[in-house]
mmCIF file of C-alpha atoms in Angstrom:
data_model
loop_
_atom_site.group_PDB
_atom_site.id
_atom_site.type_symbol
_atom_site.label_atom_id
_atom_site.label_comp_id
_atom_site.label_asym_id
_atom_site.label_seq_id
_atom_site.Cartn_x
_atom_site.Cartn_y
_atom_site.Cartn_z
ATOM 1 C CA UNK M 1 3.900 90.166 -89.914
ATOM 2 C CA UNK M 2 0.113 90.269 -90.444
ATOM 3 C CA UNK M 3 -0.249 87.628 -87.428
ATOM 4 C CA UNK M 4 1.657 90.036 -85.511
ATOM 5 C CA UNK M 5 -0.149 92.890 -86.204
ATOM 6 C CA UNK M 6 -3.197 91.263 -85.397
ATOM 7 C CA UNK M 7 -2.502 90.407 -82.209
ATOM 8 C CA UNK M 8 -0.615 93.445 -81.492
ATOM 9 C CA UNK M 9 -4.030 95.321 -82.243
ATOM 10 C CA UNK M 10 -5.868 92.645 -80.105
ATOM 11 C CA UNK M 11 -4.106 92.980 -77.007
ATOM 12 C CA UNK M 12 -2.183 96.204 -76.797
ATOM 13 C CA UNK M 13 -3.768 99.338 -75.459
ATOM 14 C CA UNK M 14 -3.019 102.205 -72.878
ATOM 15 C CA UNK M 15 -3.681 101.056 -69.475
ATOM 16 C CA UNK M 16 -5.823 104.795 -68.925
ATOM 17 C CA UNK M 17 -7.949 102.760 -72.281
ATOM 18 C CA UNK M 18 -11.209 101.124 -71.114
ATOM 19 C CA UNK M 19 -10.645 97.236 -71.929
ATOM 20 C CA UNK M 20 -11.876 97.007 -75.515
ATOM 21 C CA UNK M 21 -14.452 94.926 -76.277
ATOM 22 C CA UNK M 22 -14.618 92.002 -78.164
ATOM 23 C CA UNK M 23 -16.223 93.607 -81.358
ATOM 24 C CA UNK M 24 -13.495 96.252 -81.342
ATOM 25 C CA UNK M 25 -10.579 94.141 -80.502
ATOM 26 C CA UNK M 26 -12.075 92.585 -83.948
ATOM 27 C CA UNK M 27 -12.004 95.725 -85.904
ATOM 28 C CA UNK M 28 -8.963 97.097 -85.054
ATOM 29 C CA UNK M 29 -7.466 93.841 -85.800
ATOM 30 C CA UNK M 30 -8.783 93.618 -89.061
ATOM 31 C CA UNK M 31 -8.169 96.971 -89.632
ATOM 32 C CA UNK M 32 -4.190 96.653 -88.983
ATOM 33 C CA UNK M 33 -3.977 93.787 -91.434
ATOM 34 C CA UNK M 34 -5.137 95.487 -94.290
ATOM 35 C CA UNK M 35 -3.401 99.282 -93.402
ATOM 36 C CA UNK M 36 -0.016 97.481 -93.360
ATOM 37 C CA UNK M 37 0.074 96.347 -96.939
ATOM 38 C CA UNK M 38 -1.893 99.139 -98.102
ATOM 39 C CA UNK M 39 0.476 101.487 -96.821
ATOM 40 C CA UNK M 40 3.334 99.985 -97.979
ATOM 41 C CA UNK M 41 2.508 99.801 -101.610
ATOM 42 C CA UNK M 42 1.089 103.819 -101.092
ATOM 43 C CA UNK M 43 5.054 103.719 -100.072
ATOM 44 C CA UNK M 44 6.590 101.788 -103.135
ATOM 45 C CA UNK M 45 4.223 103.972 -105.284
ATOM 46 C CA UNK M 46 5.872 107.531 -103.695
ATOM 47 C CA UNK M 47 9.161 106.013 -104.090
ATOM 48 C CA UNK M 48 8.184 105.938 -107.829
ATOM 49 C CA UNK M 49 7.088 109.294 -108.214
ATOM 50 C CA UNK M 50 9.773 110.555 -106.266
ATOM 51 C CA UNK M 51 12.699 108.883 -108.588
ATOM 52 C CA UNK M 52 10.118 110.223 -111.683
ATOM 53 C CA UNK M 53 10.717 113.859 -110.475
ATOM 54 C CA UNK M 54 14.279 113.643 -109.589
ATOM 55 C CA UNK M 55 15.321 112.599 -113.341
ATOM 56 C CA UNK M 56 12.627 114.936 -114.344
ATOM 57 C CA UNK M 57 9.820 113.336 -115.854
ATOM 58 C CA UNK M 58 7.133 114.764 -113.824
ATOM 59 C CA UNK M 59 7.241 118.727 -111.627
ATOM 60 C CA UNK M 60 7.087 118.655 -108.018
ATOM 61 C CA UNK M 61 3.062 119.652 -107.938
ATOM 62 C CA UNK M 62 2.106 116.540 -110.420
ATOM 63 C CA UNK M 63 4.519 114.339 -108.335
ATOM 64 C CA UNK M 64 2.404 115.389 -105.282
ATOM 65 C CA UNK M 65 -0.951 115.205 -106.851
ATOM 66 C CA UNK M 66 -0.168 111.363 -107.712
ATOM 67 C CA UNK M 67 0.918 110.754 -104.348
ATOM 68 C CA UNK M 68 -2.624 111.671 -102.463
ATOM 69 C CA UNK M 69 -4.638 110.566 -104.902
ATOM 70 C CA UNK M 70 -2.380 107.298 -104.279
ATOM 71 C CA UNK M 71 -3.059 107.590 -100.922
ATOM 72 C CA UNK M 72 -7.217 108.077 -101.535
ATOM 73 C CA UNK M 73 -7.258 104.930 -103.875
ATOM 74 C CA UNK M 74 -5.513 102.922 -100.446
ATOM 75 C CA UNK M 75 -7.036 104.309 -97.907
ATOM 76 C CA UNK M 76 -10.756 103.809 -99.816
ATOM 77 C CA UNK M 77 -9.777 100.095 -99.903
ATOM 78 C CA UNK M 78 -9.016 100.098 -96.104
ATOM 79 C CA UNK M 79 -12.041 102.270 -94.821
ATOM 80 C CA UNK M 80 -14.655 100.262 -96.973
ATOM 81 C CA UNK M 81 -13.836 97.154 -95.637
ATOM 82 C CA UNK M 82 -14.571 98.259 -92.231
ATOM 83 C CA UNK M 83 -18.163 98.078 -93.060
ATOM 84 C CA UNK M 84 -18.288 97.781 -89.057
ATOM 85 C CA UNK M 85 -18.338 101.833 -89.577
ATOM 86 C CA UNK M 86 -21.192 103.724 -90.345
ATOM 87 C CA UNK M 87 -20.748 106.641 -92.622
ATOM 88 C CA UNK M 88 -23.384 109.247 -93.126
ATOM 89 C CA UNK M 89 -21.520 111.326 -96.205
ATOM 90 C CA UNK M 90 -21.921 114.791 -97.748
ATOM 91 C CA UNK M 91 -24.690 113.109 -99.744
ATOM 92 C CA UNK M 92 -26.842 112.920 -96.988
ATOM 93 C CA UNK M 93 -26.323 115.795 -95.078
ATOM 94 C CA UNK M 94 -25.079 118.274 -97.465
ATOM 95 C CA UNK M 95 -26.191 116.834 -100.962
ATOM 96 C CA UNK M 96 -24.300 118.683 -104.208
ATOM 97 C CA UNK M 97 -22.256 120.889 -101.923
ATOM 98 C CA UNK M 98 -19.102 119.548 -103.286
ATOM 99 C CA UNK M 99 -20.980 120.282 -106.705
ATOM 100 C CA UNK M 100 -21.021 123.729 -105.497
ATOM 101 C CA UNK M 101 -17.327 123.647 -103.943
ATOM 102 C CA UNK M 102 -16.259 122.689 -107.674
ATOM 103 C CA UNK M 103 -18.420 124.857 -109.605
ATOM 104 C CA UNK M 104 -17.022 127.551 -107.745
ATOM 105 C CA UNK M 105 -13.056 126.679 -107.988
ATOM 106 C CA UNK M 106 -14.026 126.458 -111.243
ATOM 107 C CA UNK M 107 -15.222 129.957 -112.047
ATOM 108 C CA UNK M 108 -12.652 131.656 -109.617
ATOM 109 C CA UNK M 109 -10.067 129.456 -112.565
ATOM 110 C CA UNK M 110 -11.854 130.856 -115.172
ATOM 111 C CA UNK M 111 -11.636 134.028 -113.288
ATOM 112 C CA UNK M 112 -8.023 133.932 -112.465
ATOM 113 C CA UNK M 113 -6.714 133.180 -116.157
ATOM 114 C CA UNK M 114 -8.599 136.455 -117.144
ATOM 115 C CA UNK M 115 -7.087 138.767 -114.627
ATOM 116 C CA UNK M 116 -8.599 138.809 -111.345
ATOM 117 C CA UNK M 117 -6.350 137.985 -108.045
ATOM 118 C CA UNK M 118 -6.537 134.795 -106.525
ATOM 119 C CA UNK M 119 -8.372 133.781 -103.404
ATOM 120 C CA UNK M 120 -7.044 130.784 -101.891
ATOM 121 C CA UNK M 121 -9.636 127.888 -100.914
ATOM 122 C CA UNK M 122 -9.487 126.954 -97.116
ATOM 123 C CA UNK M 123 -11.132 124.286 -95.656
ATOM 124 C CA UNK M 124 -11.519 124.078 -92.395
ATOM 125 C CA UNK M 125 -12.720 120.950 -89.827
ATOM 126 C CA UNK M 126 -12.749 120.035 -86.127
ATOM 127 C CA UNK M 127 -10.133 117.590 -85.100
ATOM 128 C CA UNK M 128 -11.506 115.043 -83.465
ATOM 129 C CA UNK M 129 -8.459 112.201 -83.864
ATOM 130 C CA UNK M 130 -6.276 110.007 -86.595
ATOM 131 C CA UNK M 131 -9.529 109.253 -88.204
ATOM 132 C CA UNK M 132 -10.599 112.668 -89.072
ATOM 133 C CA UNK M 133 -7.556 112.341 -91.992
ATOM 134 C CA UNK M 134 -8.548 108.885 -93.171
ATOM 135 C CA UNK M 135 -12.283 110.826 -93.705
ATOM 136 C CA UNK M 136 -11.143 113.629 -95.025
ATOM 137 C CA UNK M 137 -8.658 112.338 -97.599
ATOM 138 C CA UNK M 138 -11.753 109.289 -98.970
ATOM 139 C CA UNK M 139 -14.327 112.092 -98.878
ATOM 140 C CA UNK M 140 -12.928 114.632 -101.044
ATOM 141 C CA UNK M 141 -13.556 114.754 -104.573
ATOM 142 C CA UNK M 142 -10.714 113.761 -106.757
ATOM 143 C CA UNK M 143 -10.394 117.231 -108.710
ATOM 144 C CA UNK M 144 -10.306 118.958 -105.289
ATOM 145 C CA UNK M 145 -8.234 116.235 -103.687
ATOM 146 C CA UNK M 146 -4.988 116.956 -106.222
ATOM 147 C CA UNK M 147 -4.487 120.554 -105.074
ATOM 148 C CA UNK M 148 -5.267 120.029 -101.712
ATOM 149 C CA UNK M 149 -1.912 120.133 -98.938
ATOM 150 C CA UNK M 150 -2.666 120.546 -94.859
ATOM 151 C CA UNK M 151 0.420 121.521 -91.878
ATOM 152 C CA UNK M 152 1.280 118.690 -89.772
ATOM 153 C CA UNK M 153 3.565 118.125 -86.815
ATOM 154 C CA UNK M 154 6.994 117.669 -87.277
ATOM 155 C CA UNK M 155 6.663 114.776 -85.212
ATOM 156 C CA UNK M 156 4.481 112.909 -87.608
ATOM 157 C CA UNK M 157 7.592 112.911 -90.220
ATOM 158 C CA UNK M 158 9.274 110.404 -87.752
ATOM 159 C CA UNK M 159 6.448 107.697 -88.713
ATOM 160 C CA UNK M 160 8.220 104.907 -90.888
ATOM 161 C CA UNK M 161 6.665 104.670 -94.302
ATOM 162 C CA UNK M 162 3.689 107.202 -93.380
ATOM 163 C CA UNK M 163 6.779 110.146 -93.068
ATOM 164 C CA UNK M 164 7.878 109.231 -97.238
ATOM 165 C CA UNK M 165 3.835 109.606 -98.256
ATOM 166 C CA UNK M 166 3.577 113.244 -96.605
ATOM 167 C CA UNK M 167 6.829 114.326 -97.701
ATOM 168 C CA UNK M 168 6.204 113.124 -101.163
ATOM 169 C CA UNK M 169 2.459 114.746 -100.722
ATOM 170 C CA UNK M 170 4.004 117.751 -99.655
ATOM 171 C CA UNK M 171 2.180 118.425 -96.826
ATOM 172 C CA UNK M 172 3.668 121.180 -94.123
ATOM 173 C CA UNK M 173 5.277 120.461 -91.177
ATOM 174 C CA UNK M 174 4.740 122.486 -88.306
ATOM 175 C CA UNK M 175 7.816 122.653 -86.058
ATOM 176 C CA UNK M 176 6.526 123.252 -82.268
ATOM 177 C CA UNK M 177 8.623 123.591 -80.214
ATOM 178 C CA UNK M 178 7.142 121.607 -77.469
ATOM 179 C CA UNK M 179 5.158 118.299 -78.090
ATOM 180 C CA UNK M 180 2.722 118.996 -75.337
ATOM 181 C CA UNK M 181 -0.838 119.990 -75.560
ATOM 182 C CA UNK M 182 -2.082 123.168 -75.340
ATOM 183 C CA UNK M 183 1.781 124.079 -76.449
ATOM 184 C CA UNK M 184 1.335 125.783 -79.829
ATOM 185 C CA UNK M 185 4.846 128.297 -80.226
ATOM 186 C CA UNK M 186 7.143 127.217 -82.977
ATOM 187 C CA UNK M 187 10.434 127.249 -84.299
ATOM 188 C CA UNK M 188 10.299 130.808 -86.089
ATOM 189 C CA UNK M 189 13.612 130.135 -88.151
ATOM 190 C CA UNK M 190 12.226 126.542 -89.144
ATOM 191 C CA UNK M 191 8.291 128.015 -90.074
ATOM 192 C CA UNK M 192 9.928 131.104 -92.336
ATOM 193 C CA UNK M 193 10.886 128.306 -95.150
ATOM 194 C CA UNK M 194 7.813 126.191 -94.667
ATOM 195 C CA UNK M 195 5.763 129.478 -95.232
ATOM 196 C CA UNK M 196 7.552 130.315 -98.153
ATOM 197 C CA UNK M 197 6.321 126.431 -99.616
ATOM 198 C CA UNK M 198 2.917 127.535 -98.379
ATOM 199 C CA UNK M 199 2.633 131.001 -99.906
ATOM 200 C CA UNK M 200 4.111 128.710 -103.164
ATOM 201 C CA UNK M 201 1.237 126.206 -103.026
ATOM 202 C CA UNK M 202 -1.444 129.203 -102.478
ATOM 203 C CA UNK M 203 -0.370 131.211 -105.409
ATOM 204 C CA UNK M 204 -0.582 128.202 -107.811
ATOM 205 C CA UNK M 205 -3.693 127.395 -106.946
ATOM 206 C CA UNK M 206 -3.448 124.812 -104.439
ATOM 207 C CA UNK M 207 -6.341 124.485 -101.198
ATOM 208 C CA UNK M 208 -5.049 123.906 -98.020
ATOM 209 C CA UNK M 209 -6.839 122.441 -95.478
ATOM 210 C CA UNK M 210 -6.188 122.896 -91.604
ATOM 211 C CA UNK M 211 -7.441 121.826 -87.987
ATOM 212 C CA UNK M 212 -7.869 125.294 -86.183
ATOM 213 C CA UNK M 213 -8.368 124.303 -83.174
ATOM 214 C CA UNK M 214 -4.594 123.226 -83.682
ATOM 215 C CA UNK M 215 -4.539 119.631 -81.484
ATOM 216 C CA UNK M 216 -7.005 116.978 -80.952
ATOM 217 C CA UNK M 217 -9.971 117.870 -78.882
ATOM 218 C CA UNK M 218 -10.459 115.678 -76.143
ATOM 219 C CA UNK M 219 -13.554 116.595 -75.548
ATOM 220 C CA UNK M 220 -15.404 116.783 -79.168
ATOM 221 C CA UNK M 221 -18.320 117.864 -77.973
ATOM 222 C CA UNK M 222 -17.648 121.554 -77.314
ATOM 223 C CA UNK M 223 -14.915 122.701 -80.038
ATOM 224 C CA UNK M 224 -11.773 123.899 -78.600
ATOM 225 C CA UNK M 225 -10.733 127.858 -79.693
ATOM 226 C CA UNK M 226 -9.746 128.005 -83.203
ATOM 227 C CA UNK M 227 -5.601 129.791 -83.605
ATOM 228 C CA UNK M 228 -5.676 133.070 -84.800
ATOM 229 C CA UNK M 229 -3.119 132.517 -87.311
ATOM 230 C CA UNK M 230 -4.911 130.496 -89.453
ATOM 231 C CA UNK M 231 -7.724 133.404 -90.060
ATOM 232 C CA UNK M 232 -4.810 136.268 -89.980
ATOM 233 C CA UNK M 233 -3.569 134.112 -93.050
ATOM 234 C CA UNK M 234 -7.125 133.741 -94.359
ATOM 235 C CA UNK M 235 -7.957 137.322 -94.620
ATOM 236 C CA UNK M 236 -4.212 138.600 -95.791
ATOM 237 C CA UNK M 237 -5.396 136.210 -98.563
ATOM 238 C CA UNK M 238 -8.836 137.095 -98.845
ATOM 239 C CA UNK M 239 -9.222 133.220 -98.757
ATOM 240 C CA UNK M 240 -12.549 131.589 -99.398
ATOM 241 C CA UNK M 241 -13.364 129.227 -96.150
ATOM 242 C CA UNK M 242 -15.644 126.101 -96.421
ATOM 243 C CA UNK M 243 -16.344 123.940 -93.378
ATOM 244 C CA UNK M 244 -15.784 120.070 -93.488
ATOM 245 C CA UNK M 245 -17.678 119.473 -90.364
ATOM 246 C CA UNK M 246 -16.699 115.857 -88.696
ATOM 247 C CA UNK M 247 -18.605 113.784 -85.997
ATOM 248 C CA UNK M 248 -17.960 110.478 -84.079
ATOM 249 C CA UNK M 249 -14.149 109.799 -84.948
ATOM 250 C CA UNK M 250 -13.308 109.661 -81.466
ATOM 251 C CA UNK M 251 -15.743 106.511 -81.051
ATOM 252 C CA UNK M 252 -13.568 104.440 -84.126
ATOM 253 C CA UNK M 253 -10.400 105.765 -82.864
ATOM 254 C CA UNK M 254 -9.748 107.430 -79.596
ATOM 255 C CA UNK M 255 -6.859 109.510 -79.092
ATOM 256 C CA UNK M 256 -5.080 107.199 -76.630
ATOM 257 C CA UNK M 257 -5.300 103.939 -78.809
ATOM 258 C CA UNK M 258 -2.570 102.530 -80.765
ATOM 259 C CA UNK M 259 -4.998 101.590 -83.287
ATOM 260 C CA UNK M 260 -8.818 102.318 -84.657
ATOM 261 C CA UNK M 261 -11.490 101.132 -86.511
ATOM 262 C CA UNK M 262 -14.501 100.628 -83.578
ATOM 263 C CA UNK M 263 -17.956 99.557 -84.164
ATOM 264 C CA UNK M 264 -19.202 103.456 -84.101
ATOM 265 C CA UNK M 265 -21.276 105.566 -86.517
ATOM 266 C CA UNK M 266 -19.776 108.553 -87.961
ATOM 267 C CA UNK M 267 -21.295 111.920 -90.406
ATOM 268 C CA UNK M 268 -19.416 114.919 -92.321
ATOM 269 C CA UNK M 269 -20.774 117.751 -93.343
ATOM 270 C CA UNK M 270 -19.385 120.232 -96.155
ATOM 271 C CA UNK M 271 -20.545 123.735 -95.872
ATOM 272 C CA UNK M 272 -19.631 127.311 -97.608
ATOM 273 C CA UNK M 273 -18.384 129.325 -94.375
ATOM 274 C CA UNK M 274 -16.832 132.515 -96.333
ATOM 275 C CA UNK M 275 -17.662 131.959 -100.001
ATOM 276 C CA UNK M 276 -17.266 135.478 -101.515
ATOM 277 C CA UNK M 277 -13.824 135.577 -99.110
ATOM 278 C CA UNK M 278 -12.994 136.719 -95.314
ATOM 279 C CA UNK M 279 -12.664 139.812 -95.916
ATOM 280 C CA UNK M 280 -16.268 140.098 -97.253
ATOM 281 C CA UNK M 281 -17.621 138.235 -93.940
ATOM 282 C CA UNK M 282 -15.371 140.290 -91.996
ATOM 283 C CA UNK M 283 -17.038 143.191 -93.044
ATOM 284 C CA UNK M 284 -20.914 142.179 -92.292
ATOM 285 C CA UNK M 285 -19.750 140.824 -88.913
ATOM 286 C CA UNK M 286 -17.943 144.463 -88.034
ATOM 287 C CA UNK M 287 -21.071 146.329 -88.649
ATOM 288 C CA UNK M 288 -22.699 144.720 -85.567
ATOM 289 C CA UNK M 289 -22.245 147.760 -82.902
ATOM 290 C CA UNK M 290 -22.252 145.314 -80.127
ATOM 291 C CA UNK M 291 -18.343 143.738 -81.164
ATOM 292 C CA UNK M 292 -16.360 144.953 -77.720
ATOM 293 C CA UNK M 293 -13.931 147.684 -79.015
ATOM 294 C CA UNK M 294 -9.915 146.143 -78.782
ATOM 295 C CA UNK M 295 -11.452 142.738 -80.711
ATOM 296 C CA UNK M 296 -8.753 141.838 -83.766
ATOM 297 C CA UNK M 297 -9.658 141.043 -87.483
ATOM 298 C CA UNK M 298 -8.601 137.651 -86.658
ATOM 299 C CA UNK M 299 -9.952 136.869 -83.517
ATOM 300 C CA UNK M 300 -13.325 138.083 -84.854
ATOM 301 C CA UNK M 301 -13.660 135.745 -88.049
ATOM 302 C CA UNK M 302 -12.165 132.852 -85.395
ATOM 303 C CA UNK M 303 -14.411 133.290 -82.820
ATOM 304 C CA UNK M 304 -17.557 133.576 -85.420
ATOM 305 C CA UNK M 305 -16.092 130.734 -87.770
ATOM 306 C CA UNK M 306 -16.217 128.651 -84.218
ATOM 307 C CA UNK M 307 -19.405 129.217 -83.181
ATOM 308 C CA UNK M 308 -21.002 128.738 -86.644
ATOM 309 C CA UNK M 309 -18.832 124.816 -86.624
ATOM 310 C CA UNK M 310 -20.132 124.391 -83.079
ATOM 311 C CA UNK M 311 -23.937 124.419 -84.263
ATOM 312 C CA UNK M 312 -22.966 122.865 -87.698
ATOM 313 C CA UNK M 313 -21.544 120.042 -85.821
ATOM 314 C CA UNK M 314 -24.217 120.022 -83.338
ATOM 315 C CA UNK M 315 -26.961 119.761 -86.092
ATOM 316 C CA UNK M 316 -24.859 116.979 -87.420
ATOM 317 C CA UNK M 317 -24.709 114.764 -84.604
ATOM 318 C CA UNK M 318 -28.457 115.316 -84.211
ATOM 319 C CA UNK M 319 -28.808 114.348 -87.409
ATOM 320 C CA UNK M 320 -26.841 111.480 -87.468
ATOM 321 C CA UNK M 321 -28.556 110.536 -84.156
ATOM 322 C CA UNK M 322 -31.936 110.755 -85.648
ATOM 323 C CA UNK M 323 -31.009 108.328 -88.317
ATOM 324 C CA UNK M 324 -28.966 105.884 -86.188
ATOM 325 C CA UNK M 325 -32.495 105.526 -83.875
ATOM 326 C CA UNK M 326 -34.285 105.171 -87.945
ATOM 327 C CA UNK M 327 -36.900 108.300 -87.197
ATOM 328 C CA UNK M 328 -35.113 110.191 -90.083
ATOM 329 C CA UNK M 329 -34.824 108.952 -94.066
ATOM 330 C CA UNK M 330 -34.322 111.739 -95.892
ATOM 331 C CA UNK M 331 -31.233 114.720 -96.574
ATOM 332 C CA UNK M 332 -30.670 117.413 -93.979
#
């Protein structure tokens, strides 16, 4: 099976693909070698923690918790061994700010457990392709990691193995009703009980992370418009919104290839978007006289929440640029 999937990452590719190249026919080979077995034991592990909640050992959340941060210790394993991918972490361009992003969960704990409402944590990133969740799930902290669910398409639950590790996660699936881009209604009967799991996770504490520009961009370099209902959410919540800005994903894995892991150098950035809450950034931004009357609450915080990401991940790239050519050594 390994053989197989060597070659199969070797030779097969979309015939609208450029011809890889030799280097990333390589990569993606190696890379498909060691994501088989790696997924399969994150499998055999959720199995395990699936039969441990059924006879009731562990709760649902625990069973969930041990699931990603099974899925962290693999896919670690699999993304440092592709030392053919450059990383430029939070430690570089954004050094302590998950410090800050736990410091602050923290307090709002402390907060909580003495009798002051809940803001959910939201963190937000541009969705650049399959990569973006193999970055965002080694990158986060293990404390923030446990709590942490995202929505995904239906779709993805028809995935062998990968469909038993999101269920047993607990991620959200997000029933469109057309699998076409730019095609973002859903099945409203389907979404009530998945919102009801949502509003669940949020009021125990749990983070949820999202894409809000709600498909892959094709075109990374200008962000796509961010869905409302993400920020209507965030400010019926009062949520507090961080941004985990991504960059270069679409060099190690573009959208149209079966597999990823090209030559390609890559940077994240984590920044505090809305860290006293939306509401409270809602309210500086509708003091500006010049907002064009008939503008929503949540079209607003989307819009500005866009074009904030749009120069964070434009500073980032420069950044990452800057070091790439060697004319930059130290922290942005």
């Amino acid at each position: 099976f390994f053989l197989f999937s060597f070659k199969t990452a070797l030779t097969s590719y979309p015939v609208q693909m450029t011809t890889p190249t030799w280097p990333q026919k390589i990569g993606t080979g190696i890379f498909g070698v060691l994501c088989f077995p790696l997924f399969f034991l994150d499998f055999l592990f959720c199995q395990i923690y699936l039969g441990l909640r059924k006879i009731g050992v562990i709760t649902r959340k625990t069973q969930g918790g041990l699931a990603i941060i099974t899925t962290k210790i693999c896919w670690t394993i699999a993304v440092s061994c592709c030392f053919w991918i450059r990383r430029v972490d939070t430690e570089k361009t954004s050094p302590g700010a998950w410090d800050s992003f736990i410091a602050d969960l923290d307090a709002h704990d402390a907060a909580v457990e003495k009798g002051a409402t809940r803001q959910p944590y939201f963190i937000l990133s541009n969705h650049l392709g399959y990569f973006d969740t193999f970055i965002i799930v080694v990158h986060t902290p293990l404390k923030v990691l446990w709590r942490v669910r995202c929505y995904m398409g239906a779709f993805l639950y028809g995935i062998p193995l990968f469909a038993t590790i999101c269920k047993t996660i607990g991620h959200f699936p997000v029933y469109f009703l057309k699998n076409e881009d730019g095609k973002f209604s859903v099945d409203q009967t389907k979404m009530a009980k998945v919102e009801t799991w949502v509003e669940q996770h949020l009021g125990s504490g749990g983070i949820l992370s999202l894409f809000p520009e709600g498909a892959v961009n094709k075109a990374p370099a200008t962000l796509q418009t961010f869905r409302h209902g993400t920020f209507k959410k965030a400010l019926e919540k009062n949520a507090k919104i961080w941004h985990f800005v991504l960059m270069g994903h679409e060099d190690v894995w573009p959208v149209n290839a079966p597999i990823g892991a090209y030559p390609a150098h890559t940077g994240m950035k984590l920044i505090p978007m809305c860290p006293q809450g939306a509401r409270v950034t809602l309210a500086k931004l509708r003091e500006n006289p010049d907002i064009p009357s008939g503008v929503s609450d949540q079209q607003l915080l989307a819009d500005h929440c866009r074009e904030t990401m749009q120069k964070q991940y434009d500073d980032l790239k420069a950044f990452v640029g800057e070091l790439k050519s060697g004319k930059k050594t130290k922290s942005a």
